[in-house]
Amino acid sequence: MGFPMAGHLARAGHQVCVYNRTAARAEAWAEEFGHRAARTPREAAQNADIVFACVGNDDDLRGVTLGDDGAFAGMKPGAVFVDHTTASATVARELHARATERSIAFMDAPVSGGQSGAVEGILSIMCGGDAATFEKVEPIMSAYARTATLIGDVGAGQLAKMVNQICVAGILQGLAEGLAFGRAAGLDMHKVLSVISKGAAQSWQMENRGATMLEDNFDFGFAVDWMRKDLGLVMEEARRNGATLPTTALIDQFYGDLQKMGGGRWDTSSLIKRL
Amino acid sequence: MGFPMAGHLARAGHQVCVYNRTAARAEAWAEEFGHRAARTPREAAQNADIVFACVGNDDDLRGVTLGDDGAFAGMKPGAVFVDHTTASATVARELHARATERSIAFMDAPVSGGQSGAVEGILSIMCGGDAATFEKVEPIMSAYARTATLIGDVGAGQLAKMVNQICVAGILQGLAEGLAFGRAAGLDMHKVLSVISKGAAQSWQMENRGATMLEDNFDFGFAVDWMRKDLGLVMEEARRNGATLPTTALIDQFYGDLQKMGGGRWDTSSLIKRL
């Protein structure tokens, strides 16, 4: 997702220097957009006013920020580090503390909208940090975002993204059970969807995934492996804050079933395949 | 719900005769709209071209259709019986058979949209029956419906309504867990909802029940007792058609918890109260 996001920044007129663990990807980007690629996160972050990261998980994030080659080592005091990774609130708070030691501002800013949202530049961004930092970066992020909202202090962006994933999990499992039931009952499910999508059962998922679920088409979208990672963050955080998540815990297990079925790269709507 | 639905029929210029088990309600209706009230379903159905029913459950439905005082005994051959009750597909097929013996057409036609949809005349109707019957009654039902769709044979309307309720259950439980989690995490949930309702977690329920759930306001809407009844129909039908409904089965139990908490009349979004 970083590839098209950095592309939007370059097209908006910003000076961009990119880093990717796969050097060939960074070089391909640099060639396409006529900007620089760096060999380390530190080099990419040198002299930047704002550094944006979008990696896989907490450990990947520590890998590109901390240590001698990490972005923090190259950043100047007063610069801002914005993390677009969906990661834990804990790592956001940890990196915020490390950034503060170097007079670097930190904002967690997980995104919603997926690969296509990044390509089209219409992501939704949930931010955690202070208002001054948000005001500084919000106009820049508008190059690839439809909306960016400051939810609260550092970590609040990650926690809001977790709320989003909990809601999505419930919707998708309900939709999967509904479609599987209707099919078992012999109904024309396209007809049924066209009716119930107008009322109290309506959801973005029903409108955008109902038809593909019926076609057994899961070769696109947001992968099961990523959802499993996100629900892992959710369950860990819930253990800490005491929230009771009976169906989310169950659906997390169902996603584990899909991984065992070889469906780690299937779209999250593939829950219907285990019914 | 029958009160406003019959009112729309009267206002549309149809000759209407009503029956209610509570005679005072039927008389109040007759007085308000200047049409007749009958003492038995049979009397109400006498000479009617179309008879509409909307009662509580399978047994209520048998009570108003069968027997000496039932509607079927009064109906003329060629007339149509339309059932708006959310009932089992089994009772729809059973009553269809009994109607056919008397040359009466039968259509199951459960509605979606609730009390407010009935009052405003904007219900969605899911129909099961034959095309000729549907074409005869569809223009009449448009007095209180925004859409009516023929899903398939007798019973298909009920089965489609069940698909709807399965989807709603999953959405509401996911939403309840998401809001409970966000609250436990100390987030400004109104802010979170305003962001996530624009993306993949969006649902009619989130848009129409998210705020009231946060306000602990459940004194309105579609009651837990009715949802419990509907999920009972779902689980019974699933036992028959072999569909696997792990979270629907669990959420059905959660609604049972709410009934024990004294919440039988609360809105279905009250799932959050047991988290």
XYZ file of C-alpha atoms in Angstrom:
550
model
C 0.000 0.000 0.000
C 2.952 2.333 0.551
C 3.726 2.331 -3.183
C 0.592 4.185 -4.344
C 0.472 6.321 -1.171
C 4.012 7.612 -1.786
C 3.032 8.121 -5.427
C 0.182 10.431 -4.393
C 2.618 12.429 -2.235
C 5.018 12.822 -5.165
C 2.234 13.851 -7.540
C 1.058 16.423 -4.955
C 4.449 18.119 -5.330
C 6.236 16.869 -2.212
C 9.900 15.833 -2.191
C 9.722 12.100 -1.432
C 12.437 9.583 -0.555
C 11.302 5.977 -0.170
C 12.613 2.874 1.553
C 11.389 -0.726 1.196
C 12.916 -3.903 2.614
C 12.828 -5.217 -0.956
C 15.228 -2.742 -2.586
C 13.927 -3.515 -6.097
C 10.466 -2.266 -5.115
C 11.848 1.013 -3.822
C 13.907 1.441 -6.985
C 10.916 0.672 -9.209
C 8.965 3.330 -7.340
C 11.797 5.870 -7.657
C 12.049 5.215 -11.364
C 8.292 5.557 -11.906
C 7.971 8.813 -9.980
C 11.416 10.379 -10.514
C 12.193 10.686 -6.822
C 14.860 9.055 -4.635
C 15.071 5.634 -3.016
C 17.174 5.067 0.108
C 19.075 1.980 1.303
C 17.989 2.250 4.949
C 15.066 3.767 6.835
C 17.579 6.108 8.463
C 18.758 7.422 5.110
C 15.174 7.848 3.846
C 14.225 9.808 6.977
C 17.271 12.112 6.957
C 16.266 15.794 6.835
C 12.593 14.919 6.253
C 9.915 17.072 7.866
C 7.525 14.135 7.980
C 8.214 10.398 7.780
C 5.406 8.018 6.870
C 5.609 4.269 7.539
C 3.314 1.454 6.428
C 4.629 -2.026 7.295
C 3.278 -5.392 8.408
C 3.193 -5.595 12.185
C 4.636 -4.404 15.498
C 8.028 -6.037 14.977
C 8.352 -4.769 11.399
C 7.598 -1.326 12.758
C 10.274 -1.557 15.462
C 12.628 -2.770 12.728
C 12.224 0.342 10.581
C 12.168 2.882 13.435
C 14.700 1.755 16.082
C 18.405 0.850 15.963
C 21.284 2.412 14.064
C 19.639 2.075 10.635
C 16.165 2.990 11.882
C 14.243 6.095 10.840
C 14.403 7.685 14.310
C 18.234 7.747 14.131
C 18.077 9.857 10.982
C 15.263 12.224 11.866
C 15.845 15.823 12.907
C 14.310 17.277 16.094
C 10.854 18.697 15.443
C 10.130 16.242 12.612
C 7.001 14.051 12.678
C 6.760 10.267 12.366
C 3.361 9.025 11.136
C 2.693 5.289 11.324
C 0.061 3.930 8.905
C 0.619 0.300 9.974
C -2.259 -1.489 11.692
C -0.346 -2.325 14.863
C -0.924 -2.500 18.612
C -1.712 0.524 20.756
C 1.163 -0.683 22.933
C 3.797 -0.326 20.216
C 2.369 3.097 19.357
C 2.871 4.235 22.961
C 6.319 2.610 23.096
C 7.519 4.317 19.907
C 5.942 7.601 20.973
C 8.110 7.463 24.130
C 11.236 6.669 22.100
C 10.430 9.443 19.611
C 9.856 11.968 22.394
C 13.367 11.258 23.750
C 14.646 12.566 20.409
C 12.167 15.463 20.201
C 10.355 13.727 17.336
C 6.533 13.867 17.233
C 4.702 10.548 16.770
C 1.230 9.785 15.460
C -0.404 6.389 14.949
C -2.593 6.566 11.863
C -3.921 3.193 10.667
C -5.928 3.357 7.474
C -9.135 1.843 6.178
C -9.985 1.371 2.515
C -7.473 -1.288 1.504
C -5.262 -1.497 -1.546
C -7.887 0.069 -3.832
C -8.372 2.956 -1.407
C -4.611 3.559 -1.467
C -4.482 3.424 -5.266
C -7.412 5.816 -5.635
C -6.159 8.063 -2.824
C -9.380 7.813 -0.822
C -8.256 6.160 2.401
C -9.860 6.875 5.777
C -7.272 7.527 8.465
C -7.806 7.117 12.220
C -5.232 9.155 14.135
C -3.854 9.075 17.658
C -1.610 11.881 18.834
C -1.675 15.556 19.758
C -3.647 18.221 17.918
C -0.604 20.228 16.783
C 0.928 17.178 15.105
C -2.384 16.282 13.495
C -2.826 19.777 12.078
C 0.685 19.621 10.619
C 0.268 16.294 8.807
C -3.436 16.294 7.910
C -3.055 18.510 4.796
C -0.190 16.292 3.567
C -2.137 13.055 4.095
C -5.028 14.495 2.112
C -2.956 13.522 -0.966
C -4.097 9.929 -0.405
C -6.948 10.197 2.099
C -10.588 11.123 1.810
C -10.758 11.778 5.552
C -8.352 11.849 8.473
C -9.765 12.132 11.992
C -7.948 12.719 15.251
C -9.587 10.204 17.594
C -7.524 10.877 20.734
C -4.078 10.461 22.267
C -1.336 8.213 20.895
C -2.767 4.696 20.477
C -6.339 5.897 19.872
C -5.958 5.484 16.108
C -5.011 1.832 16.556
C -7.846 1.243 19.033
C -10.375 2.803 16.632
C -9.119 0.525 13.844
C -9.665 -2.430 16.193
C -13.284 -1.328 16.759
C -13.651 -1.259 12.966
C -12.299 -4.805 12.589
C -14.573 -6.158 15.367
C -17.605 -4.695 13.573
C -16.443 -6.069 10.200
C -15.920 -9.556 11.656
C -19.466 -9.694 13.047
C -20.985 -8.399 9.825
C -19.075 -10.887 7.644
C -19.823 -13.917 9.780
C -23.516 -12.965 9.947
C -23.548 -12.466 6.182
C -21.776 -15.803 5.633
C -24.285 -17.639 7.823
C -27.205 -15.871 6.179
C -26.049 -16.719 2.664
C -25.198 -20.317 3.594
C -28.627 -20.724 5.206
C -30.444 -19.259 2.212
C -28.522 -21.480 -0.167
C -29.286 -24.565 1.936
C -32.951 -23.525 1.840
C -32.829 -23.396 -1.972
C -33.481 -19.662 -2.310
C -32.469 -17.468 -5.256
C -29.906 -15.585 -3.167
C -29.322 -12.768 -5.664
C -33.024 -11.969 -5.370
C -32.895 -12.194 -1.579
C -29.855 -9.873 -1.389
C -31.503 -7.324 -3.653
C -34.385 -7.100 -1.166
C -32.658 -7.303 2.216
C -29.857 -4.893 1.219
C -32.483 -2.120 1.285
C -33.333 -2.528 4.966
C -32.089 -3.307 8.459
C -29.681 -6.009 7.247
C -27.874 -3.603 4.888
C -24.103 -3.265 5.187
C -21.145 -2.167 3.064
C -20.024 -5.787 3.174
C -23.382 -7.049 1.883
C -23.321 -4.543 -0.960
C -19.672 -5.136 -1.873
C -19.097 -8.796 -0.973
C -22.516 -10.490 -1.135
C -22.345 -11.260 -4.850
C -18.697 -12.397 -4.816
C -19.400 -14.693 -1.844
C -22.186 -16.339 -3.843
C -19.762 -16.758 -6.771
C -17.154 -18.375 -4.475
C -14.760 -15.584 -5.532
C -12.208 -14.693 -2.840
C -9.141 -13.972 -4.934
C -9.005 -10.253 -4.061
C -9.618 -7.830 -1.209
C -8.381 -7.873 2.400
C -6.593 -11.146 3.172
C -7.499 -13.595 5.916
C -3.880 -13.499 7.178
C -4.140 -9.760 7.785
C -7.520 -10.049 9.463
C -6.123 -12.773 11.706
C -3.264 -10.454 12.661
C -5.697 -7.606 13.404
C -7.982 -9.834 15.498
C -4.896 -11.004 17.399
C -4.267 -7.345 18.312
C -7.939 -7.013 19.275
C -7.973 -10.073 21.536
C -4.723 -9.042 23.217
C -6.020 -5.529 23.865
C -9.370 -6.894 25.125
C -7.506 -9.069 27.620
C -5.975 -5.830 28.898
C -9.045 -3.571 28.934
C -11.497 -6.240 30.066
C -13.901 -6.106 27.092
C -15.928 -9.295 26.513
C -15.852 -10.371 22.856
C -17.529 -13.779 22.553
C -18.294 -13.801 18.836
C -15.130 -11.928 17.831
C -13.092 -14.590 19.668
C -15.006 -17.286 17.806
C -14.632 -15.623 14.393
C -10.892 -15.238 15.056
C -10.818 -19.022 15.420
C -12.802 -19.395 12.168
C -10.169 -17.317 10.378
C -7.636 -19.771 11.825
C -9.637 -22.579 10.148
C -9.408 -20.733 6.817
C -5.627 -20.420 7.199
C -5.433 -24.190 7.748
C -7.603 -24.647 4.643
C -4.892 -22.789 2.684
C -6.926 -19.592 2.532
C -4.518 -17.144 4.121
C -4.615 -14.939 1.011
C -8.377 -15.232 0.437
C -10.558 -12.193 1.048
C -12.014 -11.978 4.588
C -15.489 -12.696 3.195
C -14.338 -16.323 2.665
C -15.784 -17.189 6.109
C -18.641 -18.745 4.117
C -16.258 -21.448 2.840
C -16.103 -23.164 6.227
C -19.901 -23.357 6.640
C -48.646 -3.285 12.728
C -51.920 -4.324 11.146
C -53.600 -1.124 12.358
C -51.632 1.318 10.175
C -51.391 -1.186 7.298
C -55.193 -1.536 7.165
C -55.387 2.236 7.434
C -53.276 2.646 4.305
C -55.569 0.224 2.460
C -58.643 2.217 3.502
C -57.048 5.529 2.495
C -56.146 3.997 -0.872
C -59.868 3.566 -1.516
C -60.293 -0.146 -0.776
C -63.290 -1.545 1.103
C -61.742 -2.894 4.311
C -63.199 -5.073 7.074
C -60.896 -5.706 10.045
C -60.644 -8.303 12.790
C -58.472 -8.245 15.924
C -58.495 -10.631 18.878
C -58.935 -7.554 21.057
C -62.319 -6.371 19.776
C -61.788 -2.836 21.134
C -58.784 -2.355 18.855
C -60.750 -3.425 15.783
C -63.604 -1.086 16.766
C -61.192 1.803 17.345
C -59.792 1.213 13.883
C -63.260 1.024 12.307
C -64.252 4.271 13.984
C -61.090 6.083 12.881
C -61.333 5.004 9.255
C -65.088 4.681 8.807
C -64.946 1.023 7.699
C -66.292 -2.174 9.283
C -64.955 -4.369 12.099
C -65.881 -8.043 12.300
C -66.341 -10.346 15.285
C -64.500 -13.322 13.783
C -61.832 -13.826 11.136
C -64.452 -15.715 9.112
C -66.793 -12.752 9.136
C -64.000 -10.352 8.197
C -62.952 -12.564 5.280
C -66.455 -13.117 3.910
C -66.760 -12.001 0.283
C -63.277 -10.427 0.328
C -61.120 -10.650 -2.790
C -57.974 -10.518 -0.700
C -57.450 -11.249 2.998
C -54.329 -9.919 4.763
C -53.152 -11.310 8.106
C -50.435 -10.068 10.456
C -50.301 -11.920 13.773
C -47.688 -13.118 16.262
C -46.594 -16.627 15.410
C -47.445 -19.959 13.761
C -50.151 -20.886 16.262
C -51.777 -17.454 16.142
C -51.833 -17.829 12.388
C -53.501 -21.246 12.519
C -55.959 -19.716 15.001
C -57.150 -17.006 12.582
C -57.188 -19.168 9.441
C -58.436 -22.650 10.400
C -61.558 -23.906 12.160
C -65.179 -22.810 11.959
C -64.440 -19.165 12.792
C -61.258 -19.010 10.735
C -60.771 -16.860 7.670
C -60.557 -19.824 5.282
C -64.097 -20.908 6.232
C -65.422 -17.534 5.095
C -63.405 -17.007 1.951
C -64.815 -17.469 -1.521
C -63.076 -19.669 -4.137
C -60.542 -17.668 -6.142
C -59.821 -15.273 -3.286
C -56.265 -14.731 -2.032
C -54.898 -15.059 1.504
C -51.713 -13.028 2.153
C -49.843 -13.673 5.396
C -47.635 -10.821 6.654
C -46.697 -12.664 9.864
C -43.062 -13.652 10.341
C -43.715 -17.372 10.726
C -42.174 -20.696 9.733
C -41.896 -21.857 6.138
C -43.565 -25.041 7.397
C -46.786 -23.326 8.460
C -46.793 -21.423 5.146
C -46.708 -24.719 3.244
C -49.278 -26.274 5.568
C -51.734 -23.384 5.161
C -51.080 -23.258 1.433
C -52.204 -26.900 1.245
C -55.318 -26.202 3.314
C -56.119 -23.111 1.205
C -55.694 -25.047 -2.030
C -58.332 -27.573 -0.870
C -60.777 -24.634 -0.843
C -59.480 -23.110 -4.113
C -58.007 -20.204 -2.181
C -54.585 -18.827 -3.209
C -51.976 -18.419 -0.471
C -48.909 -16.197 -0.278
C -46.452 -15.835 2.603
C -45.307 -12.214 2.736
C -43.305 -11.299 5.873
C -42.351 -7.648 6.092
C -39.284 -5.685 7.042
C -39.291 -2.098 8.259
C -40.978 -2.447 11.623
C -43.727 -0.395 13.235
C -42.424 2.864 11.740
C -42.282 1.296 8.271
C -45.917 0.249 8.667
C -46.995 3.699 9.867
C -45.183 5.439 7.017
C -46.301 2.842 4.469
C -42.759 2.000 3.366
C -42.422 -1.690 4.291
C -40.339 -4.150 2.296
C -42.216 -7.369 1.581
C -40.634 -10.743 0.812
C -43.130 -12.966 -0.962
C -43.479 -16.690 -1.494
C -46.116 -18.008 -3.874
C -47.009 -18.160 -7.537
C -46.536 -15.316 -9.996
C -50.254 -14.891 -10.807
C -51.102 -14.409 -7.140
C -48.212 -12.007 -6.677
C -49.302 -9.888 -9.639
C -52.827 -9.717 -8.239
C -51.826 -8.523 -4.770
C -48.689 -6.468 -5.434
C -50.552 -3.302 -6.533
C -52.764 -3.511 -3.436
C -49.806 -3.976 -1.061
C -48.148 -0.911 -2.551
C -50.503 1.082 -0.309
C -48.171 0.279 2.605
C -45.012 -1.069 0.951
C -42.065 0.549 -0.742
C -41.164 -2.745 -2.412
C -42.609 -6.211 -2.688
C -40.524 -8.964 -4.265
C -41.515 -12.470 -5.257
C -38.621 -14.575 -3.967
C -39.924 -18.008 -4.943
C -42.532 -20.654 -4.091
C -44.676 -20.688 -0.953
C -42.336 -20.502 2.073
C -39.628 -18.542 0.228
C -40.803 -15.257 1.730
C -40.372 -16.654 5.240
C -36.969 -18.140 4.391
C -35.772 -14.800 2.970
C -36.887 -13.050 6.148
C -34.836 -15.597 8.110
C -31.745 -14.743 6.027
C -32.412 -11.108 6.912
C -32.578 -11.839 10.637
C -29.362 -13.930 10.565
C -27.533 -11.009 8.937
C -28.997 -8.525 11.418
C -27.979 -10.690 14.387
C -24.345 -10.852 13.250
C -24.201 -7.131 12.548
C -25.686 -6.190 15.921
C -23.488 -8.506 17.969
C -20.366 -7.276 16.128
C -21.467 -3.685 16.673
C -22.143 -4.374 20.353
C -18.706 -5.944 20.833
C -17.018 -3.137 18.898
C -18.695 -0.404 20.954
C -18.069 -2.219 24.247
C -14.414 -2.693 23.322
C -13.988 0.955 22.320
C -15.622 2.129 25.514
C -13.392 -0.144 27.611
C -10.409 1.322 25.736
C -11.527 4.831 26.708
C -12.222 6.063 23.166
C -14.594 8.868 22.195
C -16.999 6.457 20.514
C -19.076 9.098 18.758
C -15.900 10.181 16.984
C -14.985 6.567 16.181
C -18.464 5.865 14.758
C -18.353 8.965 12.588
C -15.168 7.620 10.967
C -15.833 3.890 10.677
C -19.408 4.367 9.436
C -17.897 5.666 6.173
C -16.054 2.435 5.324
C -16.054 -1.354 5.396
C -17.693 -1.510 8.852
C -20.704 0.544 7.720
C -24.180 -0.860 8.260
C -27.757 0.341 8.579
C -27.593 -0.787 12.183
C -24.443 1.247 12.873
C -26.028 4.340 11.333
C -29.391 3.909 13.047
C -28.514 2.206 16.351
C -24.891 3.138 17.104
C -25.734 6.393 18.876
C -28.679 4.981 20.841
C -26.549 2.021 21.979
C -23.980 4.471 23.362
C -26.806 6.320 25.150
C -28.083 3.056 26.686
C -31.428 3.784 24.994
C -33.380 0.636 24.071
C -36.933 1.715 24.758
C -38.026 1.542 21.114
C -37.529 -0.451 17.905
C -37.751 -4.200 17.267
C -38.131 -6.096 20.537
C -35.814 -8.822 21.825
C -38.833 -11.132 22.307
C -39.649 -10.924 18.602
C -36.046 -11.437 17.555
C -35.865 -14.467 19.849
C -38.972 -15.855 18.151
C -37.490 -15.243 14.701
C -34.166 -16.858 15.611
C -36.127 -19.830 16.944
C -37.634 -20.217 13.474
C -34.145 -19.874 11.974
C -32.548 -22.512 14.181
C -35.439 -24.920 13.586
C -35.214 -24.472 9.815
C -31.394 -24.814 9.903
C -31.758 -28.125 11.724
C -33.882 -29.188 8.755
C -31.793 -27.825 5.854
C -28.410 -28.582 7.418
C -27.018 -25.025 7.491
C -24.293 -24.433 10.105
C -24.948 -21.266 12.109
C -22.394 -21.079 14.928
C -22.632 -17.373 15.777
C -26.373 -17.122 15.105
C -26.898 -19.969 17.595
C -24.768 -18.126 20.134
C -26.500 -14.775 19.597
C -29.866 -16.525 20.004
C -28.633 -17.584 23.443
C -27.517 -13.995 24.173
C -31.042 -12.786 23.401
C -32.204 -15.389 25.910
C -29.902 -13.733 28.486
C -31.541 -10.371 27.736
C -34.991 -11.866 28.287
C -33.822 -13.138 31.696
C -32.470 -9.639 32.436
C -36.020 -8.341 31.928
C -35.256 -6.973 28.478
C -37.851 -8.766 26.375
C -39.250 -5.429 25.160
C -35.868 -3.742 24.629
C -34.698 -3.044 21.093
C -32.559 -5.818 19.563
C -29.495 -3.547 19.732
C -29.513 -4.102 23.522
C -27.052 -6.997 23.029
C -24.436 -4.526 24.300
C -26.068 -4.596 27.759
C -24.811 -8.102 28.488
C -21.153 -7.312 27.583
